[in-house]
Short mmCIF file of C-alpha atoms and ligand atoms in Angstrom, two decimals:
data_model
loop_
_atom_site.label_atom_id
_atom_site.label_comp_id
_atom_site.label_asym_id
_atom_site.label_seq_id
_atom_site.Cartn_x
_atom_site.Cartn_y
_atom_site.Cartn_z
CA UNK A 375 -47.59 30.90 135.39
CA UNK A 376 -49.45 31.12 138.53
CA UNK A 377 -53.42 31.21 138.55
CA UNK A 378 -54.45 33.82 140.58
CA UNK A 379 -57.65 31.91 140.92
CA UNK A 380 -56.27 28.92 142.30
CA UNK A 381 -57.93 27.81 145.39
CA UNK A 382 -56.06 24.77 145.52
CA UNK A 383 -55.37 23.37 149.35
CA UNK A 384 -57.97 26.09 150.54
CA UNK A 385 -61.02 24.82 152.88
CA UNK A 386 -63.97 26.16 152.31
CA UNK A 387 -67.47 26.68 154.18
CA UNK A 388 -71.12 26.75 151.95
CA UNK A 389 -74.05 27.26 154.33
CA UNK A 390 -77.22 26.32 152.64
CA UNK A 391 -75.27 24.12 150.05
CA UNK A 392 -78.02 20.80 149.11
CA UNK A 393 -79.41 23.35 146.32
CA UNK A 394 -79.70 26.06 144.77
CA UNK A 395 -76.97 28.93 144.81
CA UNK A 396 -75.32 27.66 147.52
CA UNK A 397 -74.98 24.03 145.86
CA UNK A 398 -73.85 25.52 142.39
CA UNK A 399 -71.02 27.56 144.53
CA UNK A 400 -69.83 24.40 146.23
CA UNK A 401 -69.17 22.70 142.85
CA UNK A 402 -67.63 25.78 141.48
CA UNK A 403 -65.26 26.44 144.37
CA UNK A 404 -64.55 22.82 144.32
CA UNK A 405 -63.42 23.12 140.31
CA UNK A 406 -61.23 25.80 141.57
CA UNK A 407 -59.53 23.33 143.73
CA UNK A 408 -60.90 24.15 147.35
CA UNK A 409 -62.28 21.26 149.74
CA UNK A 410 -65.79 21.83 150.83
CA UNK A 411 -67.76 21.76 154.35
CA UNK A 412 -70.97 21.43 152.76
CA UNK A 413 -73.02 23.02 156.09
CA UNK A 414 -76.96 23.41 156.21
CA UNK A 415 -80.40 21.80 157.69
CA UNK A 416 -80.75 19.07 155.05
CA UNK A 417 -77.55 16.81 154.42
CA UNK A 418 -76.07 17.83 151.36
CA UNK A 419 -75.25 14.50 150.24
CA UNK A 420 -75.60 14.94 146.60
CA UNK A 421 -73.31 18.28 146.70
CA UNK A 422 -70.30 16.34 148.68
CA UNK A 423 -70.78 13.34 145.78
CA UNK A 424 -70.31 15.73 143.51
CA UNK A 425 -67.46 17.72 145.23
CA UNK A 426 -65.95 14.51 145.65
CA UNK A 427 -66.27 13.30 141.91
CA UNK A 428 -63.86 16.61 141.15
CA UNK A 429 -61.26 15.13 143.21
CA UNK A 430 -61.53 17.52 146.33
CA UNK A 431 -62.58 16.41 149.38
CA UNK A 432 -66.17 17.05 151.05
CA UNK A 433 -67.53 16.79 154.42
CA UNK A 434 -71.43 17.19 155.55
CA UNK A 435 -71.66 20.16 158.62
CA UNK A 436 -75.18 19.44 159.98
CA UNK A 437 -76.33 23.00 161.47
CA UNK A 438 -79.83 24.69 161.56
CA UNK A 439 -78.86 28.20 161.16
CA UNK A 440 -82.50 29.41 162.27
CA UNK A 441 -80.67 29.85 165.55
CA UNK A 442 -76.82 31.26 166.22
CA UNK A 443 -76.45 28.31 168.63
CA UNK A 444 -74.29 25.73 165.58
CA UNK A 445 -72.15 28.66 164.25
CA UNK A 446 -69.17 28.06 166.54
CA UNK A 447 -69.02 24.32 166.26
CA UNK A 448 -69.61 24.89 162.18
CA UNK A 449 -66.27 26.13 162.59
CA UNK A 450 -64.79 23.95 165.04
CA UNK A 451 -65.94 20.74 162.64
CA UNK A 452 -64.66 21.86 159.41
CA UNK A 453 -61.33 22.59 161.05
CA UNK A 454 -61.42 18.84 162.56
CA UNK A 455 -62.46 17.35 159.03
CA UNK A 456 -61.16 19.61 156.60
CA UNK A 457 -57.69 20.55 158.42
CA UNK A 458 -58.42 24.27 158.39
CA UNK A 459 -60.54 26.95 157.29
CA UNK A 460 -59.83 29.78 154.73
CA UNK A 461 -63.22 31.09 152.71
CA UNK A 462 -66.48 31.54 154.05
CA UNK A 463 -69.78 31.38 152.14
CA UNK A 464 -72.68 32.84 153.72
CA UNK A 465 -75.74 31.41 151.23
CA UNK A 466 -78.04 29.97 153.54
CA UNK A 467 -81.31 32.34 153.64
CA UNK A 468 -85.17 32.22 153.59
CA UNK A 469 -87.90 34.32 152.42
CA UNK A 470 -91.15 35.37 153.72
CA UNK A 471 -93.99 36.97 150.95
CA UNK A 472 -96.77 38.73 152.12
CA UNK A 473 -98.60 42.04 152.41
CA UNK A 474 -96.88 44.69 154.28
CA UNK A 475 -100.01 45.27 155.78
CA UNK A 476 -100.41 41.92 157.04
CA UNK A 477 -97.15 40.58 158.35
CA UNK A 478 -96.31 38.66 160.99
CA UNK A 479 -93.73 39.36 163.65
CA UNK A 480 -92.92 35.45 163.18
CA UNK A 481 -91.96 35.79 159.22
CA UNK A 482 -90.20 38.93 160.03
CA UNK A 483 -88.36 36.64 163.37
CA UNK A 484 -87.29 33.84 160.94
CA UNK A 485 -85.91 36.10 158.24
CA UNK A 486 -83.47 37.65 160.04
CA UNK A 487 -82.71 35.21 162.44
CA UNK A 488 -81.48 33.22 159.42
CA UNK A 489 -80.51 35.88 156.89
CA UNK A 490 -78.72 38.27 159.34
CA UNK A 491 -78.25 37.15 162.59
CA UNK A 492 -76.96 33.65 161.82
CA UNK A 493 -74.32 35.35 158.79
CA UNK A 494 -73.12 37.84 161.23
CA UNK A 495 -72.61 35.61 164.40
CA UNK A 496 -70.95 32.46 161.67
CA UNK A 497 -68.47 35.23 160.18
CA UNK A 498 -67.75 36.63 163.76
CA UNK A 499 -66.77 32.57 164.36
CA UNK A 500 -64.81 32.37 160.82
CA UNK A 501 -63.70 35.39 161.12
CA UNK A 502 -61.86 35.08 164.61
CA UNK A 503 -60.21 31.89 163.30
CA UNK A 504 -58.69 33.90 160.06
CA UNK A 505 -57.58 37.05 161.81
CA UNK A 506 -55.64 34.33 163.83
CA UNK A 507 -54.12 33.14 160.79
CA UNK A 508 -53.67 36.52 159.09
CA UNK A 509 -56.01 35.40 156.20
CA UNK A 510 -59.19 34.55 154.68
CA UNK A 511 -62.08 35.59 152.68
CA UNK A 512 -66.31 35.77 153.86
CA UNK A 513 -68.49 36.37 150.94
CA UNK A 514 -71.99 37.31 152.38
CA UNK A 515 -75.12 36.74 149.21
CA UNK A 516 -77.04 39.78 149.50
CA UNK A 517 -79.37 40.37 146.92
CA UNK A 518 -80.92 43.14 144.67
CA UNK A 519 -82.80 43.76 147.87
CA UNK A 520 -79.99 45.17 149.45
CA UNK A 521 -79.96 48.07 146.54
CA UNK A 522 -83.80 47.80 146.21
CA UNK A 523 -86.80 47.96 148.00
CA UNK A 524 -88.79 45.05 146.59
CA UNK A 525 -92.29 44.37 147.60
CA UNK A 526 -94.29 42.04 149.87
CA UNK A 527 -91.02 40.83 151.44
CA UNK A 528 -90.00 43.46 154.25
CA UNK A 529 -87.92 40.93 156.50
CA UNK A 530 -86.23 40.11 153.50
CA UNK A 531 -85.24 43.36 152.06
CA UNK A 532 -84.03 44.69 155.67
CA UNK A 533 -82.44 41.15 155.94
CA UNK A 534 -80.43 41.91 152.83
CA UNK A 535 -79.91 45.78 153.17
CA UNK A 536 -78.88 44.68 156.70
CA UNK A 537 -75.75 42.32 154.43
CA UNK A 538 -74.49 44.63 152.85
CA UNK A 539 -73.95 46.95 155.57
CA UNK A 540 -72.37 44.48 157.83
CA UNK A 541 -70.35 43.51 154.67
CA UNK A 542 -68.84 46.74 154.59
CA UNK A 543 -68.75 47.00 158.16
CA UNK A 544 -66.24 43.71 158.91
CA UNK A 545 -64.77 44.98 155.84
CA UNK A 546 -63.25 48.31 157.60
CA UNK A 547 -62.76 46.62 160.64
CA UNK A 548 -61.19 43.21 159.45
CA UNK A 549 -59.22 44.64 155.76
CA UNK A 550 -56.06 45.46 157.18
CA UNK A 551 -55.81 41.80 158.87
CA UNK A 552 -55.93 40.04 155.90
CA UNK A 553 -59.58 38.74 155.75
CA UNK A 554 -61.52 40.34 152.55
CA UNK A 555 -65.53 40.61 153.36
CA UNK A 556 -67.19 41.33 150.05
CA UNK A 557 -70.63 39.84 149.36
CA UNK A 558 -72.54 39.28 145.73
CA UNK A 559 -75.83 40.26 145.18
CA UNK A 560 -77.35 37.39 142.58
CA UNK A 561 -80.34 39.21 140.37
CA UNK A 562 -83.22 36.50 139.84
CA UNK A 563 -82.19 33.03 139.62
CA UNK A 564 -83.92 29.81 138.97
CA UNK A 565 -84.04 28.20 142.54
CA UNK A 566 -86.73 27.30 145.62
CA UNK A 567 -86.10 30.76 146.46
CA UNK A 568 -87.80 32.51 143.71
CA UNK A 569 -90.03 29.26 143.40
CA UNK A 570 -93.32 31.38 143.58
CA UNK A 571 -92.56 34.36 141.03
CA UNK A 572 -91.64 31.65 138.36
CA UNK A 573 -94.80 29.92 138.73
CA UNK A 574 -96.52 33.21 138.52
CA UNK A 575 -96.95 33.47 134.71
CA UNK A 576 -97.98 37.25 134.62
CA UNK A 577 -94.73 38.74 137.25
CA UNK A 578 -92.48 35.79 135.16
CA UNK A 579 -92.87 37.91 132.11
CA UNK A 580 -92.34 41.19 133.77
CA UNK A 581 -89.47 40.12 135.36
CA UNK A 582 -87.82 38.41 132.14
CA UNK A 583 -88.47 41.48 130.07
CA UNK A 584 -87.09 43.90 132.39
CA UNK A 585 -83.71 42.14 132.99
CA UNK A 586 -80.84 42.91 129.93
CA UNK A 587 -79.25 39.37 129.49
CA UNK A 588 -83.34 38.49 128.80
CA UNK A 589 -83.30 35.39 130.94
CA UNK A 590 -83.67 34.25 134.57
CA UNK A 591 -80.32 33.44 136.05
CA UNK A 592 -79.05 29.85 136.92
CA UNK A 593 -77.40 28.78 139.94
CA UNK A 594 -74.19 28.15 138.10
CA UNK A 595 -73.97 31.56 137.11
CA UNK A 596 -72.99 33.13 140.90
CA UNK A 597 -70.36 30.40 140.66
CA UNK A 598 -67.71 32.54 138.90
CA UNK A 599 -67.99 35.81 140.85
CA UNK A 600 -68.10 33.34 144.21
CA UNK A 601 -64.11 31.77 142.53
CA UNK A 602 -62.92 35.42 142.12
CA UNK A 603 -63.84 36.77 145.65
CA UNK A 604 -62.42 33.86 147.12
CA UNK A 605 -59.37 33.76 145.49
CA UNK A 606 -56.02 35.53 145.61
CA UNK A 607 -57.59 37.78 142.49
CA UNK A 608 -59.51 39.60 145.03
CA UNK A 609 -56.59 40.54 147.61
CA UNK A 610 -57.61 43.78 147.01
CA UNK A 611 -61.38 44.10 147.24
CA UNK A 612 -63.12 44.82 150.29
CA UNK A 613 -66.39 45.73 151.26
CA UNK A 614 -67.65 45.63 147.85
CA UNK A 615 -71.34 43.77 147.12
CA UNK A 616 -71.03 42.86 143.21
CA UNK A 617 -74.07 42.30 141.64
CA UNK A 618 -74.81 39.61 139.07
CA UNK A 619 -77.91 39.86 137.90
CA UNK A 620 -78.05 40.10 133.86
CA UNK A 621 -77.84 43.64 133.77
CA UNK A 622 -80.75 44.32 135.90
CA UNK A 623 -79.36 47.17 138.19
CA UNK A 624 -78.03 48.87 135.50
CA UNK A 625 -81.36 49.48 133.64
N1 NAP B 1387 -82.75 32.82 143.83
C1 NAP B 1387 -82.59 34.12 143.75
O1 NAP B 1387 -83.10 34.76 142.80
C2 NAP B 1387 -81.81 34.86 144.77
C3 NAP B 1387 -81.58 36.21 144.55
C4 NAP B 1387 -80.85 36.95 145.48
C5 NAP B 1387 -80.36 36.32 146.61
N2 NAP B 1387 -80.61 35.00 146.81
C6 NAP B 1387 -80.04 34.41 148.03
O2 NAP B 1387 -79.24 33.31 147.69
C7 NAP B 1387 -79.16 32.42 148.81
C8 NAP B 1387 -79.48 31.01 148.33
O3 NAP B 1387 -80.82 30.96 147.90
P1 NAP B 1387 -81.33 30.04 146.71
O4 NAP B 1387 -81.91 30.94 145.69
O5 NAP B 1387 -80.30 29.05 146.31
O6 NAP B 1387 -82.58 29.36 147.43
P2 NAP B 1387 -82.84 27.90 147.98
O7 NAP B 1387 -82.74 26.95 146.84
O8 NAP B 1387 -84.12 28.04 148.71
O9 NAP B 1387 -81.63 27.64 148.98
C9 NAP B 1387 -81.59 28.18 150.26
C10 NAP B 1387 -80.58 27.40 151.07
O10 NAP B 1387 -80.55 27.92 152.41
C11 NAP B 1387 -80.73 26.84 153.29
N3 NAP B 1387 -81.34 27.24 154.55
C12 NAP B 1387 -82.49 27.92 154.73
N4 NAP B 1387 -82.76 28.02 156.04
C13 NAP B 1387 -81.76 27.40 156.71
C14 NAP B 1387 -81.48 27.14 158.06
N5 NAP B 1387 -82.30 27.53 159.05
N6 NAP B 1387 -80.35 26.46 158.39
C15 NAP B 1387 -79.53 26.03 157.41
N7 NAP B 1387 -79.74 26.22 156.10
C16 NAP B 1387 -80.85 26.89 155.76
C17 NAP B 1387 -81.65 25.91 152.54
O11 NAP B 1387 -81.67 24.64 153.14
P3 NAP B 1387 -83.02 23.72 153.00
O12 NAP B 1387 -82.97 23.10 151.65
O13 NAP B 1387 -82.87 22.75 154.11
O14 NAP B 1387 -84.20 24.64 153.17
C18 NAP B 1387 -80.98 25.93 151.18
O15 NAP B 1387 -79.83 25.14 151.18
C19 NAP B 1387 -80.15 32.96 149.84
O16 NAP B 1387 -79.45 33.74 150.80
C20 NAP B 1387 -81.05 33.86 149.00
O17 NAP B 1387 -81.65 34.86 149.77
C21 NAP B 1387 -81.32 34.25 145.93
#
C-alpha cells in the first residue's frame, strides 16, 4: 500500500533549523524520507548530523534572513546540493517584548523584516521554482498571534496576522498550479522563543493552566502536522493555518 505520507526523494527547505521548531521539523521531515537544506544564521550542524544519521541527506544553506537579499540564492543552493526543491518551511522568526507604549520603530523593523518580509520574498523564490514544476508545498509557522492579539509584542502579532493572510493569499493565487500554501500555528512551545515567559514563574502558571493538554508544547510536537502538510495527504488543503497548540484556541 502506498503511504500517503511518504516524502521519500522530496527536497526540502527549514529556515531557522539549528533549534527549536524549526530543528524538530527537519528531523521529522527527514523520518518521513525528505532530504534537508538546513538554511538559517547559525550553521545547523547538529540538525544535518542528525538528518544524516536517518539516512537522508543534509546540506547547511548559510542565509541571514534579517534581509530579503539570500532568499534567491537559498533556492538556487539547495537546487545545486540537493538536486531539486519540493517543500518549503518558513520557521525562521524573532520576537520583540515590550510595552506598547514604549516601542521602538527598530523592534518593530526587525520583526517583520524577518517574520514577514523575508517568508514572503523566500516563498515568492520557492514558489516560482514549483509553479515551474507544477508542484510543491510552503508551510508558513504563524502562531496563535495570528488568531490573537497577544500583548507587549505588536511587531510580532502583525508579523503573524500578516502569515496567515499571505498564506491564504498565495494559496488562491498559486492552488490551481499545484503548490499547496497552508501554514501551522504552534500554541506555546518549549524553545528560545518563549525563553522569557517560562522563566517567568507567575505567567508560566497562567499559561499552563489555561491550555487543555495541561502542558507546554515541545518542538517535536509541530513535527507531525509539518509531515502531513508536506505530503501527498494534503493535496487538497490550501490556505488553511492549523493550529497545534494543546487545545488552547478552542477554550
Ligand atoms: N515557541 C513557540 O511557542 C512558538 C509559538 C508560535 C510560533 N512560533 C514560531 O516558530 C518559529 C520557530 O521559533 P522557535 O520557537 O523554534 O524559536 P527559536 O528557538 O528562537 O528559533 C528561531 C529560529 O529562527 C532563526 N532565525 C531568527 N532570525 C533569523 C535570521 N535573521 N536569519 C535566519 N534565521 C533566523 C533562529 O536562528 P538563530 O538560532 O541563529 O537565532 C532559529 O533557528 C518562529 O517563527 C516562531 O515565531 C513559536
Amino acid at each position: 500500500m502506498t503511504n500517503i505520507f511518504d516524502l521519500g526523494g522530496k527536497v526540502a527547505i527549514v529556515t531557522g533549523a539549528n533549534t527549536g521548531i524549526g530543528q524538530a521539523i527537519a528531523l521529522s521531515l527527514a523520518q518521513a524520507g525528505a532530504d534537508i537544506a538546513a538554511v538559517g544564521r547559525t550553521p545547523a550542524q547538529e540538525t544535518v548530523e542528525k538528518v544524516r544519521a536517518l539516512g537522508r541527506k543534509a546540506e547547511i544553506v548559510s542565509a541571514d534572513l534579517s534581509s530579503i537579499e539570500p532568499v534567491q540564492r537559498v533556492v538556487d543552493e539547495t537546487i545545486d546540493k540537493l538536486g531539486g526543491l519540493d517543500i518549503l518551511i518558513n520557521n525562521a522568526g524573532i520576537i520583540r517584548r515590550a510595552d506598547s507604549v514604549d516601542f521602538s520603530e527598530a523592534d518593530w523593523d526587525a520583526v517583520i523584516d524577518t517574520n514577514l518580509k523575508a517568508t514572503f520574498f523566500l516563498a515568492q523564490a520557492a514558489g516560482r521554482h514549483m509553479l515551474a514544476q507544477g508542484s510543491g508545498k510552503i508551510v508558513n509557522i504563524a502562531s496563535l498571534l495570528s488568531f490573537q492579539g497577544g500583548i507587549r509584542v505588536p511587531s510580532y502579532t502583525a508579523s503573524k496576522s500578516g502569515v496567515a493572510g499571505l498564506t491564504k493569499l498565495l494559496a488562491n493565487e498559486w492552488a490551481a498550479k499545484g503548490v499547496n500554501v497552508n501554514a501551522i500555528a504552534p500554541g506555546y512551545i518549549a524553545t528560545n522563543n518563549t525563553a522569557a515567559l517560562q522563566a517567568d514563574e507567575t505567567r508560566n502558571r497562567q499559561i499552563q493552566e489555561r491550555i487543555p493538554a495541561g502542558r507546554w508544547g515541545e518542538a517535536s510536537d509541530i513535527g507531525g502536522a509539518a509531515v502531513f502538510l508536506s505530503s501527498s495527504a494534503a493535496n487538497y488543503i490550501h490556505g488553511h493555518v492549523l493550529a497545534v497548540d494543546g487545545g488552547w484556541l478552542a477554550r
